[in-house]
Coordinates of C-alpha atoms in Angstrom, one line a residue:
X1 CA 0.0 0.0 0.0
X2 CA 1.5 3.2 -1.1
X3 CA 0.9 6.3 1.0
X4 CA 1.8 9.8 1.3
X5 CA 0.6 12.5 3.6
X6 CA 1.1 15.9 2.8
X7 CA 0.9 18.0 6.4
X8 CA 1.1 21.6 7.2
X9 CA -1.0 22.9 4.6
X10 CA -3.5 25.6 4.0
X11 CA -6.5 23.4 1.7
X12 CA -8.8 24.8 -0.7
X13 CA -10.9 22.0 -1.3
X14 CA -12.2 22.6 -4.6
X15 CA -15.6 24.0 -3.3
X16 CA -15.2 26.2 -0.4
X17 CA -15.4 30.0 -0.2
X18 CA -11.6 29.9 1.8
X19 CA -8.5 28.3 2.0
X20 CA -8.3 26.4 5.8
X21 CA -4.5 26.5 7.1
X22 CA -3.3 23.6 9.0
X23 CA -4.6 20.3 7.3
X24 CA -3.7 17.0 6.2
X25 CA -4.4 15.0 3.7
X26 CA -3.2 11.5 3.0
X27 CA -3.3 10.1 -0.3
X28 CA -3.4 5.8 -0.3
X29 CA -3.5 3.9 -3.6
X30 CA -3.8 6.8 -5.7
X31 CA -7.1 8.6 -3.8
X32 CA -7.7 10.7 -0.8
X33 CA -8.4 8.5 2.2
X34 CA -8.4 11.4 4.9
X35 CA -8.8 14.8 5.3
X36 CA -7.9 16.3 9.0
X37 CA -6.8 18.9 11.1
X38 CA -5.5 15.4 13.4
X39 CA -1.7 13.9 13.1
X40 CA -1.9 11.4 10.3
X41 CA 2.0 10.2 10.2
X42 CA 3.0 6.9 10.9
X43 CA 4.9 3.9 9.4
X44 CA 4.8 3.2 6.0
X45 CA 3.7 6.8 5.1
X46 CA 6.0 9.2 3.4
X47 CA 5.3 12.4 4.4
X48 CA 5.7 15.8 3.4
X49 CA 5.8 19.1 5.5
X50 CA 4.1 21.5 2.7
X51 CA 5.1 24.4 5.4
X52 CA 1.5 26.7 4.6
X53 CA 1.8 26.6 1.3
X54 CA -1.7 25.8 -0.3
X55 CA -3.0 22.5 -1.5
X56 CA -5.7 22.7 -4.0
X57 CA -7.1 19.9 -6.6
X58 CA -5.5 19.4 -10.1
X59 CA -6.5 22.1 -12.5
X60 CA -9.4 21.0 -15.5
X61 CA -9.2 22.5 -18.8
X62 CA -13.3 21.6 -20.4
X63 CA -12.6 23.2 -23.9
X64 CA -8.8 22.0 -25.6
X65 CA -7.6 20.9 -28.7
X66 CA -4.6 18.6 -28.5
X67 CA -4.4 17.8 -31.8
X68 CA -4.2 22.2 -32.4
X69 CA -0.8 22.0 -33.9
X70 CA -1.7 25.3 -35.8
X71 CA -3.5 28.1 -35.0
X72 CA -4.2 28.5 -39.0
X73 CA -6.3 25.1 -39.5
X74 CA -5.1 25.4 -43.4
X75 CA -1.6 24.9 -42.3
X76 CA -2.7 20.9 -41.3
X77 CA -3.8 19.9 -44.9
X78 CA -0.6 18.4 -45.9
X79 CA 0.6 17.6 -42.2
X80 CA 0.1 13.0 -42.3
X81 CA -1.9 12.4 -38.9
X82 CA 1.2 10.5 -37.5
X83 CA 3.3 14.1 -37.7
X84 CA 0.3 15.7 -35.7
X85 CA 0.4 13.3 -33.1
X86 CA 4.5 13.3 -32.7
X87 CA 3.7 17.4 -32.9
X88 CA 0.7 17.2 -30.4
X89 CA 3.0 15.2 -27.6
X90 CA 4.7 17.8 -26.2
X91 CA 1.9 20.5 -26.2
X92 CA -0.2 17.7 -23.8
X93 CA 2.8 17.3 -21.7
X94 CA 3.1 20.9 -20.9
X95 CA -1.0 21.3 -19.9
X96 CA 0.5 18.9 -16.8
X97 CA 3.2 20.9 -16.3
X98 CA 1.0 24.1 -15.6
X99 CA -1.2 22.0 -13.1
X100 CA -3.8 20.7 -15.5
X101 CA -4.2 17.3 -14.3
X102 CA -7.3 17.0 -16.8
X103 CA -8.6 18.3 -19.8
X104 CA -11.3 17.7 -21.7
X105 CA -11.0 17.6 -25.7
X106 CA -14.0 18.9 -27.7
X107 CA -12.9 18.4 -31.4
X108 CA -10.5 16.0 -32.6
X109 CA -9.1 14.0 -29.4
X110 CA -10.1 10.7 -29.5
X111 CA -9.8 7.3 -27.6
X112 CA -6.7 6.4 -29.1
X113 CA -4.8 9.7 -27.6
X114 CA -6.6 9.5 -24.4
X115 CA -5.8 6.0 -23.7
X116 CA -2.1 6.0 -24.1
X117 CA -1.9 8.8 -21.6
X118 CA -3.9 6.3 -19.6
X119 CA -1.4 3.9 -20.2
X120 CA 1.2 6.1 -19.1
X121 CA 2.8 5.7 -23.1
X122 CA 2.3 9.7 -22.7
X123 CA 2.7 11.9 -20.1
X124 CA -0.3 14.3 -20.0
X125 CA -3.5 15.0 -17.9
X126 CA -6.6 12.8 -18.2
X127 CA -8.4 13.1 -21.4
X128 CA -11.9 13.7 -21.9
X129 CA -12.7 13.2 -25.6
X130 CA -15.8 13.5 -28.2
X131 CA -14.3 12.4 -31.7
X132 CA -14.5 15.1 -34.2
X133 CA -17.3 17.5 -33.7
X134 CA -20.1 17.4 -36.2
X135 CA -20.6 20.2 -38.6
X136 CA -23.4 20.9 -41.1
X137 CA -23.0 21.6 -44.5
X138 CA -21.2 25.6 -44.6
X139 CA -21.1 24.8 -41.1
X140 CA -18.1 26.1 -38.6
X141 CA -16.6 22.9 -39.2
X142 CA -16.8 23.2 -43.3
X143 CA -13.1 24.1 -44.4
X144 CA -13.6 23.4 -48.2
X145 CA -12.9 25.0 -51.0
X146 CA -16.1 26.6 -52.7
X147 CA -14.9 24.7 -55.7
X148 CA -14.9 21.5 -53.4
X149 CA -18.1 19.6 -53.8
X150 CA -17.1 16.6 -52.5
X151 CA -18.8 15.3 -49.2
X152 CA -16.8 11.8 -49.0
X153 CA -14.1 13.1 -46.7
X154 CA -11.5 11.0 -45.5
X155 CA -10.8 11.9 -41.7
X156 CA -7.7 10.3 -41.5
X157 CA -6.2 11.7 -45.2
X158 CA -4.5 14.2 -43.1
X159 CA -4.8 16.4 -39.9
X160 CA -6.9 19.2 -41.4
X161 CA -9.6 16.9 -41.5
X162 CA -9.1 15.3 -38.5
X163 CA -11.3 17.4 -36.2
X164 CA -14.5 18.0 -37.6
X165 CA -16.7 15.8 -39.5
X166 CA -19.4 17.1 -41.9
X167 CA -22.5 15.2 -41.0
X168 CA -26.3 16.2 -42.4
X169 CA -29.8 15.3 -41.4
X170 CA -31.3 13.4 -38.6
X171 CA -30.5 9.6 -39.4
X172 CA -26.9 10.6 -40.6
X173 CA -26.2 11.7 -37.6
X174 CA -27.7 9.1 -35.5
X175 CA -25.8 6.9 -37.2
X176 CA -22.3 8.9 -36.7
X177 CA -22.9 9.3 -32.9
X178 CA -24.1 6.1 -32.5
X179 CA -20.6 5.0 -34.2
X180 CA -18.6 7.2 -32.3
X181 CA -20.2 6.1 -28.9
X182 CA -19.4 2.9 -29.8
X183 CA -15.9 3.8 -30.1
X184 CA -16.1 4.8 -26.3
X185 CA -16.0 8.9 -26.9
X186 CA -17.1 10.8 -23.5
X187 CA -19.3 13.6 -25.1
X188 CA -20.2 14.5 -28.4
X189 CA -20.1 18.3 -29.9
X190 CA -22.0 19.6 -32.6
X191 CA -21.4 23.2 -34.2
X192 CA -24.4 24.8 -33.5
X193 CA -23.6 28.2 -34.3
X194 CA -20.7 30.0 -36.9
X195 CA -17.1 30.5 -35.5
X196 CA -14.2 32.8 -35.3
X197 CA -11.9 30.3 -37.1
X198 CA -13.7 29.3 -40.2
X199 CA -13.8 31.3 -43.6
X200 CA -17.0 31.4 -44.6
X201 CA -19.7 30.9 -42.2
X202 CA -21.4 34.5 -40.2
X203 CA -20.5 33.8 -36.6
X204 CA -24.1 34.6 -35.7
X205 CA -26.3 32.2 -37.7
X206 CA -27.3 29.6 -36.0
X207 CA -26.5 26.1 -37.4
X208 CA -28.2 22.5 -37.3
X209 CA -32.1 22.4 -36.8
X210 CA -33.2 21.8 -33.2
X211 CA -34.2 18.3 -34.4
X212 CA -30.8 17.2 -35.7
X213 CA -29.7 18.5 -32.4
X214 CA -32.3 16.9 -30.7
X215 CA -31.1 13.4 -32.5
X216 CA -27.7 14.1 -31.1
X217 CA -28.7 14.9 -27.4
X218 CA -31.0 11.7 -27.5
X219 CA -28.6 9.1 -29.1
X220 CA -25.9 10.5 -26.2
X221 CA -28.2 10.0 -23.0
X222 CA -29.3 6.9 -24.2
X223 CA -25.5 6.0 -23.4
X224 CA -25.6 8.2 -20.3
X225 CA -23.7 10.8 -21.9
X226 CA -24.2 14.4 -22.8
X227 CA -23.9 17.0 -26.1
X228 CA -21.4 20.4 -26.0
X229 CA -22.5 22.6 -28.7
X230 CA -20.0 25.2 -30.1
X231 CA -22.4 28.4 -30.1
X232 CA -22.0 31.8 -29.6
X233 CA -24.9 34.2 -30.5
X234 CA -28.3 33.6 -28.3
X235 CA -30.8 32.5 -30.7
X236 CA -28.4 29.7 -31.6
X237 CA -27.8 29.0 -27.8
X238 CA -31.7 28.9 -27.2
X239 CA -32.2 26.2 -29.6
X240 CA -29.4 23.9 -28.7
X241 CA -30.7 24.5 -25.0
X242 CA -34.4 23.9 -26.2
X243 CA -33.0 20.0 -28.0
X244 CA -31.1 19.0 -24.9
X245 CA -27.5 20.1 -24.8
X246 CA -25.8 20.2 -21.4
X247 CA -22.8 22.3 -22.2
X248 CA -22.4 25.8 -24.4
X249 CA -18.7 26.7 -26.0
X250 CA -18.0 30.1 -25.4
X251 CA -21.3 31.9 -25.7
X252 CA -19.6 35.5 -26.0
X253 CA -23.2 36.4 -27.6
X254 CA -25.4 35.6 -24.9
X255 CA -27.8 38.2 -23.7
X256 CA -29.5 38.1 -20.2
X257 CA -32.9 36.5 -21.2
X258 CA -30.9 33.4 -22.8
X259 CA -28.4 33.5 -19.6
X260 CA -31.5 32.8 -17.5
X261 CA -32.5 29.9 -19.8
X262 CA -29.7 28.2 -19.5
X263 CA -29.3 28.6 -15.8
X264 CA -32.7 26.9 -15.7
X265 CA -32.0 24.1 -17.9
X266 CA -29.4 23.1 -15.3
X267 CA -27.0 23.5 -18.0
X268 CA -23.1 25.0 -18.3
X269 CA -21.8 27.9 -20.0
X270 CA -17.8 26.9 -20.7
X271 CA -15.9 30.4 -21.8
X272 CA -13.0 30.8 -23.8
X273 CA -12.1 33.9 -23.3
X274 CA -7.7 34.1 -23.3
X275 CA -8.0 32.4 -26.8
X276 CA -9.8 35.6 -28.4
X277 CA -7.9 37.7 -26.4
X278 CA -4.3 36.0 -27.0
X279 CA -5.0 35.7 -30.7
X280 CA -6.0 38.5 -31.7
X281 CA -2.7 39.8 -30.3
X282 CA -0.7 37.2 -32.4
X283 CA -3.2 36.4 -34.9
X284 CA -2.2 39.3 -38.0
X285 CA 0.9 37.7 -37.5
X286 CA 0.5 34.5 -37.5
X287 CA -2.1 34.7 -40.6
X288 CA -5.5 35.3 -40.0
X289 CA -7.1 36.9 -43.1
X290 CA -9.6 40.0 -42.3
X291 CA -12.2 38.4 -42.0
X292 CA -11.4 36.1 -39.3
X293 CA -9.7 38.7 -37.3
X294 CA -12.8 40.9 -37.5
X295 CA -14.4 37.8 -36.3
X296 CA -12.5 38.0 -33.6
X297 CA -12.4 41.6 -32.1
X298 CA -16.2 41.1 -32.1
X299 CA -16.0 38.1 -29.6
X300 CA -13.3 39.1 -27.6
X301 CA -14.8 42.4 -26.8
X302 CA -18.5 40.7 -25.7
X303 CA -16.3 38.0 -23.7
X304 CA -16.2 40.3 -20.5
X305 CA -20.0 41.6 -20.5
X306 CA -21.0 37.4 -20.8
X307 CA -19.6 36.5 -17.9
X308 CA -21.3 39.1 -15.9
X309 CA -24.5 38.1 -17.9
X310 CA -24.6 34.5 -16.5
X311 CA -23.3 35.3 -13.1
X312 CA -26.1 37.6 -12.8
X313 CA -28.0 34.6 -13.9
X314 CA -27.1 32.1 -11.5
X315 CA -25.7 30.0 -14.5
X316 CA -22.7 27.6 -13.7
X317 CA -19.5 28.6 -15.7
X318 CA -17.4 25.9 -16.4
X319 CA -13.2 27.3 -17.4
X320 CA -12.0 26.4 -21.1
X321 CA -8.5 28.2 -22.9
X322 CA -9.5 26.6 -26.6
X323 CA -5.8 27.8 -27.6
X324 CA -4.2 26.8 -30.6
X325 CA -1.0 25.9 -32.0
X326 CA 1.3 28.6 -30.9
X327 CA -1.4 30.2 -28.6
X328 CA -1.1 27.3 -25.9
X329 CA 1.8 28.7 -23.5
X330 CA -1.2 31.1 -22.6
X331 CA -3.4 28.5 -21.1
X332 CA -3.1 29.9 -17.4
X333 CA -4.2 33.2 -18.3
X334 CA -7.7 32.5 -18.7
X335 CA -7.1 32.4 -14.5
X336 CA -6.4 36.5 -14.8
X337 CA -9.1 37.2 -17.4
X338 CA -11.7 35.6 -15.4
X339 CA -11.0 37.0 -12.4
X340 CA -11.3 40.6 -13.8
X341 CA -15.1 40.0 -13.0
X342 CA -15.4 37.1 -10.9
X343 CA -13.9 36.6 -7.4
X344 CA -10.5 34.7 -7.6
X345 CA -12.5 31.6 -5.8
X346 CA -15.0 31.0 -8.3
X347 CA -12.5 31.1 -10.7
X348 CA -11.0 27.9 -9.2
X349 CA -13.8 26.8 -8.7
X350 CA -15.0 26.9 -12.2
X351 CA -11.7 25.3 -13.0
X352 CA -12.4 22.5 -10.7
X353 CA -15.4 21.0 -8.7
X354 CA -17.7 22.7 -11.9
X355 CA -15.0 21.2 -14.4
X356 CA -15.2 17.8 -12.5
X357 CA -19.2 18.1 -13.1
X358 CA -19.1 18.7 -16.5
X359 CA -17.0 15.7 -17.1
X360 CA -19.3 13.8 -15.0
X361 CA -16.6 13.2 -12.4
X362 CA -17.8 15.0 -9.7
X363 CA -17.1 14.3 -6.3
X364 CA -13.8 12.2 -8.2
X365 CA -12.0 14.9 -9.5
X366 CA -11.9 19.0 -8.5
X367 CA -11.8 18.2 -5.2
X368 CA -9.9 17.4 -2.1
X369 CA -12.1 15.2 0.1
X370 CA -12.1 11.8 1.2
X371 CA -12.7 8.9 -1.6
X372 CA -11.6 11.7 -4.4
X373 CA -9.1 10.7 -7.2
X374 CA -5.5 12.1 -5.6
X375 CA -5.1 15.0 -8.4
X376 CA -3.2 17.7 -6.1
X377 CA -1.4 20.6 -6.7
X378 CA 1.4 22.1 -3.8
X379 CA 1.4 26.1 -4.4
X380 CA 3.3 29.1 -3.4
X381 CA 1.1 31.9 -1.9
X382 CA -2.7 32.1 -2.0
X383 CA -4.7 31.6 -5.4
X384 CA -7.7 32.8 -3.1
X385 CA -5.9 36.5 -2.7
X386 CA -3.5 36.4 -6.1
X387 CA -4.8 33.9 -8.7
X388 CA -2.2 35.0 -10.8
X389 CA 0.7 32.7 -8.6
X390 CA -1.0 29.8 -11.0
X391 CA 0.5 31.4 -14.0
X392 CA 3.8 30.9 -12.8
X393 CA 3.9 27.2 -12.4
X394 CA 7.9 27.6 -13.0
X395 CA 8.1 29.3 -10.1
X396 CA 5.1 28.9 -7.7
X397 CA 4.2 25.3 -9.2
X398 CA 6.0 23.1 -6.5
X399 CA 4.4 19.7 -6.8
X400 CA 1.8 18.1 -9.2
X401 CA 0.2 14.7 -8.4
X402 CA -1.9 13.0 -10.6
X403 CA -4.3 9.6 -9.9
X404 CA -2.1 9.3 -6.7
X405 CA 1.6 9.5 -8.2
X406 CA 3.9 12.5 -7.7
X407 CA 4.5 13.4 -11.1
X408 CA 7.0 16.9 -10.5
X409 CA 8.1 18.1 -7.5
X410 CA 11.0 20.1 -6.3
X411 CA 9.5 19.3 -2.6
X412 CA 11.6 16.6 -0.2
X413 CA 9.9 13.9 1.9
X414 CA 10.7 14.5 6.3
X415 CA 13.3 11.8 6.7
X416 CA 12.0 8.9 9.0

């Protein structure tokens, strides 16, 4: 039986409005078997004297792309899937480096990438993944050519088809779900509005009929498992709340009436808001045309005035970054966006217990408490008072555990 205790520390336990100083935690087999303000040494039990520094659960990520190798999705066409995976590696590696002990993928991660992190052939955080997300016809996820009039795409020609997967009418997609259920995906995501990233497609017309969307939603619970839709404007929101879907992308749009629908559907709003913010800093550069960028300053400016829309709301916000290629070292920020509206705690808390529920993990993951998953991160200074000690895991970062094994620590044990 391996155990560690980590004394002496301040906890934020993933749900809590404060940080408690002076607990314990001891971690057996790779979950939490106490929590304690009471001595919990003893023999067999390496322990570590975290001297007040806080212990909080791993960070969750709800909206990534692993397989974002570029931030310009035309720069894939040519890139053989087995190059984007090689490419991919170390971009998942360094979301566990920053303290995201998992992540959930919502367009192109599938069970093949999650379970060799499982299998420890990778190291990375815990995958949550959907398969490629489904995309009508001129839909966000519709990257042809207007010369291109070809439907029969092969998803694995190459790695700018990998993500999306161009799917039309009710018994099409039933099939496809079905399929990708089958396959063992977590969620499934449909493109229920336009996007900042494609070129042709108005960000604000809604996309998919509520009935496809409805097909989706059903096919999903049937397997006890749940729909994300990529949407942004409110109309398109409403009807992808109206057919079932637990989870909105972004939602930069919203206005206050959908805000309260949401909140009563029991559903999640997941922002994004560092990617709009981060790219369109880098974007010019890195070779957005106009179009796309003007895409962009639109969201990024309504990104702020959403999330005081849904707090007002009561609606739960889960934490996403949705950064590509180049754009990932920023992941952390989202911490400091968020927190220029809402209080440092429910930041974390987005990026945890909420997370955890999302993924439907909660009570597993987000949290520190007894019969929880061991995901634990040991941190210089208070996220509570200063969120922004996360975004220097370099410095502040001192230990990451994940599933119960000390992955990184710069920490020692108290000798025997």
């Amino acid at each position: 039986m391996a155990a560690i205790a980590f004394t002496n520390a301040t906890l934020f336990d993933g749900r809590s409005d404060e940080a408690i100083p002076g607990m314990n935690v001891l971690v057996v087999d790779g979950r939490i078997e106490a929590v304690t303000d009471q001595s919990i040494s003893g023999k067999g039990v390496t322990e570590y004297d975290v001297g007040g520094r806080t212990l909080m659960p791993g960070l969750i990520d709800a909206h990534a792309h692993v397989f974002a190798i570029n931030l310009v999705a035309e720069h894939d066409r040519n890139i053989p899937l087995t190059e984007m995976t090689a490419r991919a590696v170390p971009r998942i590696r360094k979301m566990l480096d920053r303290g995201f002990t998992s992540v959930r993928d919502v367009a192109g991660g599938d069970v093949g990438i999650r379970n060799a992190i499982a299998q420890g052939y990778i190291p990375g955080p815990r995958l949550f993944v959907g398969g490629p997300a489904l995309s009508q016809i001129g839909g966000h996820g519709d990257h042809r050519s207007t010369t291109d009039e070809s439907l029969d795409i092969d998803l694995n020609s190459s790695a700018f088809y990998f993500t999306c997967r161009i799917v039309e009418g009710t018994e099409n997609l039933r099939s496809v779900v079905r399929n990708e259920l089958r396959k063992g995906a977590d969620h499934i995501k449909v493109l229920a509005s336009g996007g900042v990233g494609s070129p042709n497609d108005a960000i604000d017309v809604p996309q998919y009929s509520e009935e496809e969307i409805r097909t989706v939603v059903r096919e999903a619970a049937v397997r006890g498992k749940y729909v994300c839709a990529h949407a942004y404007e409110s109309a398109a929101i409403a009807h992808s709340i109206r057919a079932g879907v637990r989870t909105i992308e972004h939602g930069n749009l919203i206005n206050a009436e959908t805000a309260a629908m949401v909140a009563a559907a029991d559903a999640f709003v997941v922002p994004t808001l560092v990617a709009y913010e981060v790219t369109a800093q880098h974007g010019e550069r890195l070779g957005l045309s106009p179009y796309v960028m003007q895409k962009l300053n639109m969201v990024n400016d309504a990104g702020i005035v959403m999330l005081g829309l849904c707090e007002d709301a009561g609606v739960k916000l889960g934490f996403g970054t949705d950064l590509m290629g180049d754009m990932e070292f920023a992941q952390l920020q989202e911490l400091t966006i968020r927190a220029r509206v809402q209080r440092p705690v429910d930041v974390l808390r987005s990026a945890t217990s909420i997370n955890a529920e999302i993924v439907q993990r909660s009570g597993d993951l987000g949290v520190i408490a007894a019969g929880a998953i061991a995901d634990i991160l040991i941190v210089d200074g208070n996220p509570l008072k200063d969120i922004s000690v996360l975004t220097e895991p370099e410095k502040n970062l001192r230990l990451i555990m994940k599933d119960g094994e000390i992955y990184k620590t710069d920490l020692s044990p108290k000798s025997a």
